[in-house]
CSV table of C-alpha atoms in Angstrom, one decimal:
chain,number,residue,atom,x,y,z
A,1,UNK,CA,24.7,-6.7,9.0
A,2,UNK,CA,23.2,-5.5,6.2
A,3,UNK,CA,19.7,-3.5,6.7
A,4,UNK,CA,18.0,-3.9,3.2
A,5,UNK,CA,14.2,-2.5,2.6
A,6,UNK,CA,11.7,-4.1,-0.2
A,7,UNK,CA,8.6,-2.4,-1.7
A,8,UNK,CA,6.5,-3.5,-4.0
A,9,UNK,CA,5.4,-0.6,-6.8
A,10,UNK,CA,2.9,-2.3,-8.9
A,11,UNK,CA,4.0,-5.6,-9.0
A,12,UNK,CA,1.5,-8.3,-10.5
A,13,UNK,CA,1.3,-11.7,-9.1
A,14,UNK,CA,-0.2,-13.6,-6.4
A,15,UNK,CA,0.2,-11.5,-2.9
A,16,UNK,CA,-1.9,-10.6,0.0
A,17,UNK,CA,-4.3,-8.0,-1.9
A,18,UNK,CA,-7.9,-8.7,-1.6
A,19,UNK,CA,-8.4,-10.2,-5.2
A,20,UNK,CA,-5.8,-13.0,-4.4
A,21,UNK,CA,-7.1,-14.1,-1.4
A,22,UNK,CA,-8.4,-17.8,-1.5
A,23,UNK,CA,-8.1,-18.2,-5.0
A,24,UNK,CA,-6.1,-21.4,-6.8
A,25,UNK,CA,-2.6,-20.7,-8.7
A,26,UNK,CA,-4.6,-21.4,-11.6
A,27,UNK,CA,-6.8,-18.4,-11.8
A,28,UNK,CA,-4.0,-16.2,-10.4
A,29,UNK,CA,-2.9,-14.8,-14.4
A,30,UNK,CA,-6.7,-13.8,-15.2
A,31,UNK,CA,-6.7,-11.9,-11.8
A,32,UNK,CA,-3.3,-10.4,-13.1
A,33,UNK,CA,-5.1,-9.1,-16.0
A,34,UNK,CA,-8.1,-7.5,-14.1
A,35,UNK,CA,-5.2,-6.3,-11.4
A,36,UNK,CA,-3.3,-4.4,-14.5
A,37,UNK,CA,-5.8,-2.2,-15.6
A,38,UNK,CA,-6.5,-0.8,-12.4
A,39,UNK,CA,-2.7,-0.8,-11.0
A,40,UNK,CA,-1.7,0.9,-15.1
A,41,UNK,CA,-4.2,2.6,-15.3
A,42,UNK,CA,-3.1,6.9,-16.1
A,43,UNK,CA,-4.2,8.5,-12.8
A,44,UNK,CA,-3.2,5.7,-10.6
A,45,UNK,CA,0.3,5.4,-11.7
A,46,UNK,CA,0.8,9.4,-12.0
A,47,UNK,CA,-0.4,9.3,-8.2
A,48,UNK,CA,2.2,6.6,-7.3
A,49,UNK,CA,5.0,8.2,-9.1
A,50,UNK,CA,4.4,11.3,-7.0
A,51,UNK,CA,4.0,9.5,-4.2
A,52,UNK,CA,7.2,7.5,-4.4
A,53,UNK,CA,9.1,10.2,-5.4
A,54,UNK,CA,8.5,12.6,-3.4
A,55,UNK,CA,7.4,10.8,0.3
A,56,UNK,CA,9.0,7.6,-0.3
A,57,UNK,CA,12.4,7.8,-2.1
A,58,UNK,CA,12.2,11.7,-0.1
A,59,UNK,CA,12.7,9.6,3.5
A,60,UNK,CA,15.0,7.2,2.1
A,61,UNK,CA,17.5,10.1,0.6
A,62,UNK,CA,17.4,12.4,4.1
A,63,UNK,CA,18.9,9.2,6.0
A,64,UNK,CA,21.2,9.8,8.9
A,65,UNK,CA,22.6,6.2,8.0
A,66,UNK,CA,23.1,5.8,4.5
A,67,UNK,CA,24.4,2.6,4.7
A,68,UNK,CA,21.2,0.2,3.2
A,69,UNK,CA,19.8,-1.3,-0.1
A,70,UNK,CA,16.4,-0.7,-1.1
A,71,UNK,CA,15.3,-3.1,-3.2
A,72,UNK,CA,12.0,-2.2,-5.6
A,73,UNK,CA,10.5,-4.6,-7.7
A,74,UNK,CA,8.0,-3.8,-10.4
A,75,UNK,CA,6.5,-5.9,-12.9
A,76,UNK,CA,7.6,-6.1,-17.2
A,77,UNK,CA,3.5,-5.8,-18.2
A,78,UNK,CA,4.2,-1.8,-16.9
A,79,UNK,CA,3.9,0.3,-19.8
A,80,UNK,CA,6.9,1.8,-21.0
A,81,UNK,CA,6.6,5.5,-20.4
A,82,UNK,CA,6.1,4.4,-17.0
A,83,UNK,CA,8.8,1.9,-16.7
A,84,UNK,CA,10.6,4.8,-18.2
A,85,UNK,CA,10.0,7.2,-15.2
A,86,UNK,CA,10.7,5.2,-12.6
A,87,UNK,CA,14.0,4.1,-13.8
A,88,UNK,CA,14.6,7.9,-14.0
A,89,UNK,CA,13.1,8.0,-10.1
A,90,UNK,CA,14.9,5.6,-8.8
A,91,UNK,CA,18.4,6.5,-10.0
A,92,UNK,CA,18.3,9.9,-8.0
A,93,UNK,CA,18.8,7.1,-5.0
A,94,UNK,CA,21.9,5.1,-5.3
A,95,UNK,CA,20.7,2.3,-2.6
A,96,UNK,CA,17.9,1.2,-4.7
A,97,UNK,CA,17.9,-1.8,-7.0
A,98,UNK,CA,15.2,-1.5,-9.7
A,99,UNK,CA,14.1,-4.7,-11.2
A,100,UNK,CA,11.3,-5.5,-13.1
A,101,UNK,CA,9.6,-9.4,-13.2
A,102,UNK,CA,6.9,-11.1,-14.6
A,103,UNK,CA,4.3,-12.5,-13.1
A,104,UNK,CA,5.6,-13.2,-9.5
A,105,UNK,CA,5.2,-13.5,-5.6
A,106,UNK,CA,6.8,-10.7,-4.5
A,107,UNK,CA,8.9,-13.4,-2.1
A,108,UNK,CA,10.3,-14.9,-4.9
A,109,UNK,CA,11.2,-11.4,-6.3
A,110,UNK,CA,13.3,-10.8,-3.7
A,111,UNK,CA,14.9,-14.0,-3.3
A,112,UNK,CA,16.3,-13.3,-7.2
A,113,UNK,CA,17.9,-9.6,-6.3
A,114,UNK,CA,19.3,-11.4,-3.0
A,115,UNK,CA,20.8,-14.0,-5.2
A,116,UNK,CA,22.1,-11.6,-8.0
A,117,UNK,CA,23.7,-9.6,-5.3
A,118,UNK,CA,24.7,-12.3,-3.1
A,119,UNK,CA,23.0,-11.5,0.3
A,120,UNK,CA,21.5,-13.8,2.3
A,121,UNK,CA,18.6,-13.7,4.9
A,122,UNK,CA,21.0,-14.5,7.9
A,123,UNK,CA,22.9,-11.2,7.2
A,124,UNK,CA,20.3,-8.7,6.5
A,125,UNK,CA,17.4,-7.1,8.7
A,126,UNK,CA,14.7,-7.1,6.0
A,127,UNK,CA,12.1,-4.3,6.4
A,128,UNK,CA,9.5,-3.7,4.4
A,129,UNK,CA,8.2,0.1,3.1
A,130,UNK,CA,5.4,0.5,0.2
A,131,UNK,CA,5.7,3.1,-2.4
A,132,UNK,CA,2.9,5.7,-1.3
A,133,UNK,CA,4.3,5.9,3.1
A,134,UNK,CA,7.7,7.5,4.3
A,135,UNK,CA,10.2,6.0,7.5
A,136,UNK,CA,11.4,8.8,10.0
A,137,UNK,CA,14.6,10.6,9.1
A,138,UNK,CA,16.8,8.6,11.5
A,139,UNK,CA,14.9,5.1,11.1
A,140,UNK,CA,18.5,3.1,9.9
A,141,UNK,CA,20.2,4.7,12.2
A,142,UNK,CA,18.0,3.6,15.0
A,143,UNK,CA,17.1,0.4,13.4
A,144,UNK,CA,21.4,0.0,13.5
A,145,UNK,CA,21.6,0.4,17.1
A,146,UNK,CA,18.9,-1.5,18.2
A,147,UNK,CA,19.8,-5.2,16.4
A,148,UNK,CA,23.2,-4.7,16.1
A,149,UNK,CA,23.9,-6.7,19.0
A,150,UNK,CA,21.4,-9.7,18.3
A,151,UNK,CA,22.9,-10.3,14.9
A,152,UNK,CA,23.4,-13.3,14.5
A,153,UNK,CA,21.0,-15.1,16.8
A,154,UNK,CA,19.7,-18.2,17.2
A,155,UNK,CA,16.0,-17.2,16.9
A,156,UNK,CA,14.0,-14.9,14.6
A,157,UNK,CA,12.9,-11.5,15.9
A,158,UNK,CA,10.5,-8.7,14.4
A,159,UNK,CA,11.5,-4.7,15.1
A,160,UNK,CA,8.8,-1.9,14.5
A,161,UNK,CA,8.4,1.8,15.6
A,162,UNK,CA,4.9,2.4,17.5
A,163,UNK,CA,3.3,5.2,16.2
A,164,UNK,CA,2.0,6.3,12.6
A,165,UNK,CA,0.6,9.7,11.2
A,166,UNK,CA,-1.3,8.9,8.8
A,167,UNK,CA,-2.9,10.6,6.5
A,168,UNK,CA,-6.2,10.6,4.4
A,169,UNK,CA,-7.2,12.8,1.9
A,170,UNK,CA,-11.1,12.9,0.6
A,171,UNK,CA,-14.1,12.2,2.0
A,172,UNK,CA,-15.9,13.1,5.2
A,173,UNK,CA,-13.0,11.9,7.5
A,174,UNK,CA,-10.1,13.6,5.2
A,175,UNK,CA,-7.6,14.7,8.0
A,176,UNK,CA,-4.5,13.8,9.6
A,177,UNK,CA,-4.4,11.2,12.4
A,178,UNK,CA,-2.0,9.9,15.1
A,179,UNK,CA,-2.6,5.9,15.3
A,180,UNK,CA,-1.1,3.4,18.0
A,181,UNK,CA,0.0,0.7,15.5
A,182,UNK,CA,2.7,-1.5,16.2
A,183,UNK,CA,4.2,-3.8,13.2
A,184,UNK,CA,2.0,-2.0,10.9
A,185,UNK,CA,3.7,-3.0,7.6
A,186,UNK,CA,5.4,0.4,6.6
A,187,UNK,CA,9.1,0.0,7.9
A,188,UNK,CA,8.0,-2.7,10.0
A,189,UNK,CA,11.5,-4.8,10.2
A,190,UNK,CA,12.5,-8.8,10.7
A,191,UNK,CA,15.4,-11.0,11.1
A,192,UNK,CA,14.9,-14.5,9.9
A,193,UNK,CA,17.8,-16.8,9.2
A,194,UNK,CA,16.1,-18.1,5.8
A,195,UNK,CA,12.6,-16.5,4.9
A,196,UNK,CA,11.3,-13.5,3.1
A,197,UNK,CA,9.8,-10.8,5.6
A,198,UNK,CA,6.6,-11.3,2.9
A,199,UNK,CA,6.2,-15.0,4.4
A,200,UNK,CA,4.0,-13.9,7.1
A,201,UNK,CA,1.8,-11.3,7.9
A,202,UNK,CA,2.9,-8.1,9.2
A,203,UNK,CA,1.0,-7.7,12.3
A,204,UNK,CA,1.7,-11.9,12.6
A,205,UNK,CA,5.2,-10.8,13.4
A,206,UNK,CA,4.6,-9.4,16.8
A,207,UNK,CA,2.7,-13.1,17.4
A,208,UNK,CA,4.9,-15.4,15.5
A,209,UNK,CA,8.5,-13.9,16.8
A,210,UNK,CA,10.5,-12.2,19.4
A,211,UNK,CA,9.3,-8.5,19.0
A,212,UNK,CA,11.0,-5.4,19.9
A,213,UNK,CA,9.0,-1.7,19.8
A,214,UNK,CA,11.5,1.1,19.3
A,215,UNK,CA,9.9,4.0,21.3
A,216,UNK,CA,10.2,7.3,19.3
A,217,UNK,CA,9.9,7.3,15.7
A,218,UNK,CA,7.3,6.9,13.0
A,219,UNK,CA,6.0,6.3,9.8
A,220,UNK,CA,3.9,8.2,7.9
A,221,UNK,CA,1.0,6.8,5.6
A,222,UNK,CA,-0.6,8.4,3.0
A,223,UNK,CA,-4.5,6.9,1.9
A,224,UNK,CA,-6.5,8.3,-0.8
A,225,UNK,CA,-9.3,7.0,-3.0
A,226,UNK,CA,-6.9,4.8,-5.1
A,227,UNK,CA,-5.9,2.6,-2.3
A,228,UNK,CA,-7.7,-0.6,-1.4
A,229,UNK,CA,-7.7,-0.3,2.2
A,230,UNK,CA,-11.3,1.2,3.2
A,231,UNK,CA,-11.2,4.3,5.8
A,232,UNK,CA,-14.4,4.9,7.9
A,233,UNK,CA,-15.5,6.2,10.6
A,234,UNK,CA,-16.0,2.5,12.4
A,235,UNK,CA,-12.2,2.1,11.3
A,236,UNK,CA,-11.3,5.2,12.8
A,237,UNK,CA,-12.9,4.7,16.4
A,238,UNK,CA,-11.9,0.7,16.4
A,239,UNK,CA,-8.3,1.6,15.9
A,240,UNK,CA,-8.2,4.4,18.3
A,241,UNK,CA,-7.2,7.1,15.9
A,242,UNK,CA,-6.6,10.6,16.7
A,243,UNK,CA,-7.1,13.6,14.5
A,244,UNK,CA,-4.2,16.1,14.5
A,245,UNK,CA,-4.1,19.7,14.4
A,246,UNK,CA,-1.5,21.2,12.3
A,247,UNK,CA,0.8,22.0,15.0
A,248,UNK,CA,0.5,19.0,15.7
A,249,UNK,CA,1.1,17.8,12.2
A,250,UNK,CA,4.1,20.3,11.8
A,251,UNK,CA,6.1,19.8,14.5
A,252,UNK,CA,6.0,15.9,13.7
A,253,UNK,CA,7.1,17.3,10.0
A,254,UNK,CA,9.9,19.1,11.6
A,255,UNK,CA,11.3,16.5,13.8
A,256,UNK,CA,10.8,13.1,11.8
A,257,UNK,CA,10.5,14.0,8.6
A,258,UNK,CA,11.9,17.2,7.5
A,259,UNK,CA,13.0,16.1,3.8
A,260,UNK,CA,9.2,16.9,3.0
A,261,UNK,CA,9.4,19.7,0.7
A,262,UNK,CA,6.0,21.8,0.4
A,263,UNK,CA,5.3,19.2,-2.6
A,264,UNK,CA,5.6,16.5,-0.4
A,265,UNK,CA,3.4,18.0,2.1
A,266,UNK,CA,0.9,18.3,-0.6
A,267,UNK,CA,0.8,15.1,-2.4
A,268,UNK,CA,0.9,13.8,1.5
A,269,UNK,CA,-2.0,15.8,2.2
A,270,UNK,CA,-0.6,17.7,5.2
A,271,UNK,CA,-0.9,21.1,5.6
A,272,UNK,CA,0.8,23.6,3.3
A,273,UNK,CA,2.4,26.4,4.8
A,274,UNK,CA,0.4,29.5,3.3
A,275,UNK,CA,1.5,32.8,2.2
A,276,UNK,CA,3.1,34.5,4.3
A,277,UNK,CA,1.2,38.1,5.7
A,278,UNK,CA,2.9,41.3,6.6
């Protein structure tokens, strides 16, 4: 079984973002347009570069299993310098596949790099993992163990940690919480003997499928002001967050995701070890 991970970094096309939502295949490359210049756009694409780098591609190098693909799919109307860079990125991680598309579902992006590398659905547990959130150190590994004696089955099934830190920088509720969230879609996994984990909603898989909750583990997510997700207090108390203290914070650091250098930690917007005082 193979366990192969897709993110999308900046791909332009019809998807589940806001803009999309509702709107006929017709009006889809003037919303592309608008799209670009916010997803190019200098501070947005230095923040997801750092991001990527060091959170997501950082979790996907300190793997106990090494044994996965990770595809990423970006889009050709990237400018160059950028394309540039995270060609440069991704080759520090020889499990990723770098291509870059046109205007594209990110479904039918996938579907290409499965057929140019000959996998198919039935053999792989998909899981999906955008460019700005990290897995837990030993997510394969666990990930491994758990399907490895359902594949192949006879029915679909979803696989998903439980718990997230996630983490929000700016703004009155800037802090680091610990949420409940099942088949949230960072590392959120599915087996499906002919269709794209992207064909349904992440949260839909828990409904739709067979589910299976991994205890132990987590994700981390990372929000700031360039994100398109809105983070409130109402969002805070309706999804039962928790705010962390930093011992908190650092002893989840220590035991699920250790590869984060003190750069990570900072682009994450956890706490930074300070000086140290004699």
């Amino acid at each position: 079984m193979q366990i192969v991970g897709i993110c999308r970094f900046s791909l332009l096309g019809r998807g589940d973002w806001r803009p999309y939502r509702d709107k006929p295949e017709s009006d889809v490359e003037a919303i592309a347009a608008e799209q670009a210049k916010k997803l190019f756009s200098a501070d947005r694409m230095e923040r997801r570069l750092a991001t990527f780098e060091h959170i997501t591609l950082a979790s996907l190098r300190a793997q106990t299993d090494q044994d996965f693909v990770f595809i990423v799919a970006a889009s050709q109307l990237m400018p160059k310098e950028y394309q540039e860079r995270l060609i440069e990125i991704c080759a520090a991680v020889p499990q990723v596949v770098l291509r870059f598309f046109p205007l594209t579902h990110i479904g039918a992006a996938q579907a290409a790099v499965f057929a140019e590398l000959g996998m198919t659905y039935k053999d792989a547990l998909q899981f999906r993992l955008d460019d700005d959130d990290a897995i837990c150190v030993d997510f394969i590994r666990r990930k491994r163990l758990t399907v490895e004696k359902l594949v192949p089955s006879s029915f679909p099934f979803s696989v998903s940690f439980r718990q997230v830190m996630f983490s929000s920088q700016g703004g009155k509720n800037a802090g680091v919480y610990l949420w409940e969230a099942p088949f949230l879609g960072v590392g959120v996994a599915l087996w499906h003997p002919d269709k794209s984990i992207f064909a349904f909603g992440h949260f839909a898989l828990a409904k739709r499928f067979t589910s299976i909750i991994i205890p132990g583990g987590m994700a981390l997510v990372t929000h700031s002001g360039l994100n398109d997700t809105l983070f409130d207090a109402r969002r805070i108390k309706r999804q039962n967050m928790v705010r962390m203290d930093d011992a908190a914070v650092a002893a989840n650091c220590a035991s699920q995701f250790p590869f984060l250098t003190e750069t990570g930690k900072s682009i994450a917007g956890l706490p930074v070890a300070g000086p140290k005082t004699h």
